[in-house]
PDB file of C-alpha atoms in Angstrom:
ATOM      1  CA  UNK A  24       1.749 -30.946 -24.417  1.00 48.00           C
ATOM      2  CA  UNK A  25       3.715 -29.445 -26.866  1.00 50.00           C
ATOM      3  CA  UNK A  26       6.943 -30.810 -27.781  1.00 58.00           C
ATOM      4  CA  UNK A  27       7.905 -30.490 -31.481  1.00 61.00           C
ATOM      5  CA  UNK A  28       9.976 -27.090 -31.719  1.00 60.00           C
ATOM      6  CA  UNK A  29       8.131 -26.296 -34.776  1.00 63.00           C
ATOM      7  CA  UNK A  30       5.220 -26.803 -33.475  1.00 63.00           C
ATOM      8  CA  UNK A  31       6.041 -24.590 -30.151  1.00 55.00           C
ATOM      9  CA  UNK A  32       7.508 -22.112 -32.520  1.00 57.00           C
ATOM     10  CA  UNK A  33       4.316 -22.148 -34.499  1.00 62.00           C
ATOM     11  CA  UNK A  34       2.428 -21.299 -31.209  1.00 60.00           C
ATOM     12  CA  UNK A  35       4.628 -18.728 -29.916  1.00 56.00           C
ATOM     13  CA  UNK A  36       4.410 -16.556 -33.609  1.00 56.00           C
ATOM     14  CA  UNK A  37       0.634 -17.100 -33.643  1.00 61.00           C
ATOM     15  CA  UNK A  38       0.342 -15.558 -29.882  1.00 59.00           C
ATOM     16  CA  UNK A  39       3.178 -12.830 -30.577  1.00 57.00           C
ATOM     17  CA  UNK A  40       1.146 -11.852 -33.950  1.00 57.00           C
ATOM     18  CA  UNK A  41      -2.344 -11.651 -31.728  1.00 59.00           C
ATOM     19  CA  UNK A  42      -0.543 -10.070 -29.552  1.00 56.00           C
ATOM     20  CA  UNK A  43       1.559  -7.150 -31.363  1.00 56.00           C
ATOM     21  CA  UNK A  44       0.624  -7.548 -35.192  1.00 56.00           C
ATOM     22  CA  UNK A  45       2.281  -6.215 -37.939  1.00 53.00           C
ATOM     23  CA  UNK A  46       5.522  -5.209 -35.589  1.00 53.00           C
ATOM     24  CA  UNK A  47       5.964  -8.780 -35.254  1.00 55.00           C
ATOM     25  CA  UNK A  48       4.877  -9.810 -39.203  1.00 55.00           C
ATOM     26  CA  UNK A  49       7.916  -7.582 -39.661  1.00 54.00           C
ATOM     27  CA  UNK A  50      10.362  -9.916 -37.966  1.00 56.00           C
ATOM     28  CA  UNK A  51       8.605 -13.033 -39.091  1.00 56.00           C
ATOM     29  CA  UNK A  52       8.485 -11.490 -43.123  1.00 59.00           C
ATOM     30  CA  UNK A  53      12.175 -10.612 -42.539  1.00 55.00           C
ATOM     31  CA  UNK A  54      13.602 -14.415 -41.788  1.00 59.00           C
ATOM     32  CA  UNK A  55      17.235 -12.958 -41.551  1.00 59.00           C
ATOM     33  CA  UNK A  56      19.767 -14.078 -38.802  1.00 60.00           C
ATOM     34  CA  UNK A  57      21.123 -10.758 -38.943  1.00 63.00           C
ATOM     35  CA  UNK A  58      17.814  -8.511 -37.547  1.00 72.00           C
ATOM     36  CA  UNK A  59      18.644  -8.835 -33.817  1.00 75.00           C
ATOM     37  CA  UNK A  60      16.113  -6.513 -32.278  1.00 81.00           C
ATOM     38  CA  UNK A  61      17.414  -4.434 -29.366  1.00 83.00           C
ATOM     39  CA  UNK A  62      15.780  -4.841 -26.298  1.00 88.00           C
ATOM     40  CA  UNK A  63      14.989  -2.314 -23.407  1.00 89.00           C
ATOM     41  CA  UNK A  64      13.735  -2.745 -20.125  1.00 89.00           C
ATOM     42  CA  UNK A  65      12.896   0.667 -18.730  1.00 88.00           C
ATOM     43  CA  UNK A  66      11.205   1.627 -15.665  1.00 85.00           C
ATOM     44  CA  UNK A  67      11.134   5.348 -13.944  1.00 85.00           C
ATOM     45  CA  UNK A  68      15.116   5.881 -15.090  1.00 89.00           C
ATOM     46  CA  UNK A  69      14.282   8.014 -18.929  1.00 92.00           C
ATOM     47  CA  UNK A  70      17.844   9.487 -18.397  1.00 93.00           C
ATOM     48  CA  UNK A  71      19.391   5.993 -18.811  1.00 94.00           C
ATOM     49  CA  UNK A  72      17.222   5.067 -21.511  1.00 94.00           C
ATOM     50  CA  UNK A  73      18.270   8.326 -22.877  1.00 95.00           C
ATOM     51  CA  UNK A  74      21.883   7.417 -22.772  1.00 95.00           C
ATOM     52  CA  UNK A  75      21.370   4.093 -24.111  1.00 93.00           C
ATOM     53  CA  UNK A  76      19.190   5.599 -27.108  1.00 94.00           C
ATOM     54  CA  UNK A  77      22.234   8.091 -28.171  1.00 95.00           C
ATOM     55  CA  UNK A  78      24.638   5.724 -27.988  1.00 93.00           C
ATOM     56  CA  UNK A  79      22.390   3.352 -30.657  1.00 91.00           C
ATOM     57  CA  UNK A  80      22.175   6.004 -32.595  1.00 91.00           C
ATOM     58  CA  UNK A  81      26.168   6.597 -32.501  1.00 93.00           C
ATOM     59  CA  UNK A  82      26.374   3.294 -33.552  1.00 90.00           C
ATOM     60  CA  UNK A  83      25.509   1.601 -37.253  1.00 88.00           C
ATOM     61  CA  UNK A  84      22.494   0.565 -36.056  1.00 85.00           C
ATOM     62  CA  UNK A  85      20.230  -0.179 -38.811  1.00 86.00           C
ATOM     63  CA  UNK A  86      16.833   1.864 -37.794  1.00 85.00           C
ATOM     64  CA  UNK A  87      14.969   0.951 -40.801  1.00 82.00           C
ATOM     65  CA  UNK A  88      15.662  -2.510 -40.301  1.00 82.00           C
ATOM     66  CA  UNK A  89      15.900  -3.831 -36.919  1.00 85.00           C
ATOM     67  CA  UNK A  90      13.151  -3.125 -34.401  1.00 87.00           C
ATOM     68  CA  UNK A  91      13.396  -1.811 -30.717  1.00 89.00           C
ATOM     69  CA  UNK A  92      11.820  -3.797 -28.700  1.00 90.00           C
ATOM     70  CA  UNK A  93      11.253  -1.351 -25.188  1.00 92.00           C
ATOM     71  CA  UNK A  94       9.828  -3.503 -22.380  1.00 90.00           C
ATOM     72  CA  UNK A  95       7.563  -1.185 -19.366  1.00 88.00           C
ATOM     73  CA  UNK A  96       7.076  -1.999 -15.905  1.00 85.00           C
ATOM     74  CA  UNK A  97       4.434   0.116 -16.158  1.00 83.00           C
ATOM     75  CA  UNK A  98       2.932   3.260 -17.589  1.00 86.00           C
ATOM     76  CA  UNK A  99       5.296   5.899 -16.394  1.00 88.00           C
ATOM     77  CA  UNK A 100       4.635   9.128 -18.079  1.00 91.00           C
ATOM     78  CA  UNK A 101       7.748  10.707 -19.102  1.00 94.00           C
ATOM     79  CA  UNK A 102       9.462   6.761 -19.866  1.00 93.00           C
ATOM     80  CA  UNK A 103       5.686   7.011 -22.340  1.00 92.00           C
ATOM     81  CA  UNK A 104       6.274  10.421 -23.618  1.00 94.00           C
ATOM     82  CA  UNK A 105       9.737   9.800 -24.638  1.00 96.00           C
ATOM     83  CA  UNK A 106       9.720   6.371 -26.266  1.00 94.00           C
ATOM     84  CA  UNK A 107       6.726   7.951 -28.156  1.00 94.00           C
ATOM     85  CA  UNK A 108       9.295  10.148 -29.593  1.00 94.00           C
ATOM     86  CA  UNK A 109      11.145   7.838 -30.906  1.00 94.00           C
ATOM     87  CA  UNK A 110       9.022   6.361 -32.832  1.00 92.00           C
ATOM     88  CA  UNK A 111       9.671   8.777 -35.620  1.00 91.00           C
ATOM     89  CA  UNK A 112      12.780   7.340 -35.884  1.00 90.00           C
ATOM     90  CA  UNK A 113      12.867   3.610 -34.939  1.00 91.00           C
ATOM     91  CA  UNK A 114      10.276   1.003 -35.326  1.00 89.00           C
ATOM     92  CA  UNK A 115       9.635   0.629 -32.318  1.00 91.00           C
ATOM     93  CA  UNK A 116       7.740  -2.300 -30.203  1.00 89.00           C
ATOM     94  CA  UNK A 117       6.475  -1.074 -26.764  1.00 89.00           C
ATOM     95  CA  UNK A 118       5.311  -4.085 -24.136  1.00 87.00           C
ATOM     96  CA  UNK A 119       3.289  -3.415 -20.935  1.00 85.00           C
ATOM     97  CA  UNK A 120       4.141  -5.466 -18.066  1.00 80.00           C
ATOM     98  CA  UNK A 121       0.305  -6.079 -16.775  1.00 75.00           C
ATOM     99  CA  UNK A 122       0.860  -5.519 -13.512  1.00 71.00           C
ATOM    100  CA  UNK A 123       3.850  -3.449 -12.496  1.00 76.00           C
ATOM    101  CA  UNK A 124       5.258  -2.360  -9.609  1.00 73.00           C
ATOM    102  CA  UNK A 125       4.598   1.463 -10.451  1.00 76.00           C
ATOM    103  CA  UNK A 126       0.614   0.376 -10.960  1.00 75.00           C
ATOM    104  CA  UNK A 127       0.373  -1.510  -7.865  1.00 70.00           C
ATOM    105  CA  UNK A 128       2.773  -0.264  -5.539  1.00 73.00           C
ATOM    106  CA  UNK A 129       1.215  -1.767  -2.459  1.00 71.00           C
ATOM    107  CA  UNK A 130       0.360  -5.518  -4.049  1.00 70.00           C
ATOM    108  CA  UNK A 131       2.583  -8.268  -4.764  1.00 60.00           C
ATOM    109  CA  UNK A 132       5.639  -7.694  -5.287  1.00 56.00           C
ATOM    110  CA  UNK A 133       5.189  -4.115  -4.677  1.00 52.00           C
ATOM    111  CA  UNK A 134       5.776  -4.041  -1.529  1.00 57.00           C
ATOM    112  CA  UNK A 135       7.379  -6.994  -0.528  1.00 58.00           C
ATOM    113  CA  UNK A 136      11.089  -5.804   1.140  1.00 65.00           C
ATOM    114  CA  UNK A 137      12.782  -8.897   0.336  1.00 64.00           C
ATOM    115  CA  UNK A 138      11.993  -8.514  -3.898  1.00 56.00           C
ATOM    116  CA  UNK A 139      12.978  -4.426  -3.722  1.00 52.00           C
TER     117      UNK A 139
END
């Protein structure tokens, strides 16, 4: 059991750099209070993410700086296609929820009424 905060905090950066590599060496180089990655989680909806995208880049958002951190529940093509896109102009950190809703639509909690 793991109680010291360092030590859990240790733990966590070891998994996160396994898991995602140098996008997360960038945050943990970059010990600044001020690099608050943005987080998105999308789903089948692009046109919202869309919005939400323009209006970042309305905003002094520091792209070269501060990641984007966009969150899938699942692998849906044009949600993949356009946060592709943006890589060119944020640094962008893509997650994978393992097992979505839109990859197993008739498994837990895919089709269970009460959770949709």
């Amino acid at each position: 059991e793991m109680t010291d905060p360092e030590k859990v905090r240790e733990n966590m950066s070891d998994t996160l750099h396994k898991k995602f590599g140098s996008s997360i060496s960038y945050l943990s180089q970059h010990n600044d209070a001020s690099i608050v990655p943005f987080v998105y989680m999308v789903y089948k909806r692009v046109d919202l993410l869309k919005m939400a995208i323009d209006s970042l880049r309305a905003s002094d958002f520091d792209r070269k700086r501060v990641p984007l951190i966009i969150s899938h529940d699942g692998h849906v093509p044009e949600v993949v296609s356009y946060v592709e896109h943006l890589k060119s102009d944020f640094k962008v950190i893509q997650i994978y929820h393992p097992y979505s809703c839109y990859e197993h639509p008739n498994t837990f909690p895919g089709n269970d009424e009460s959770l949709n």
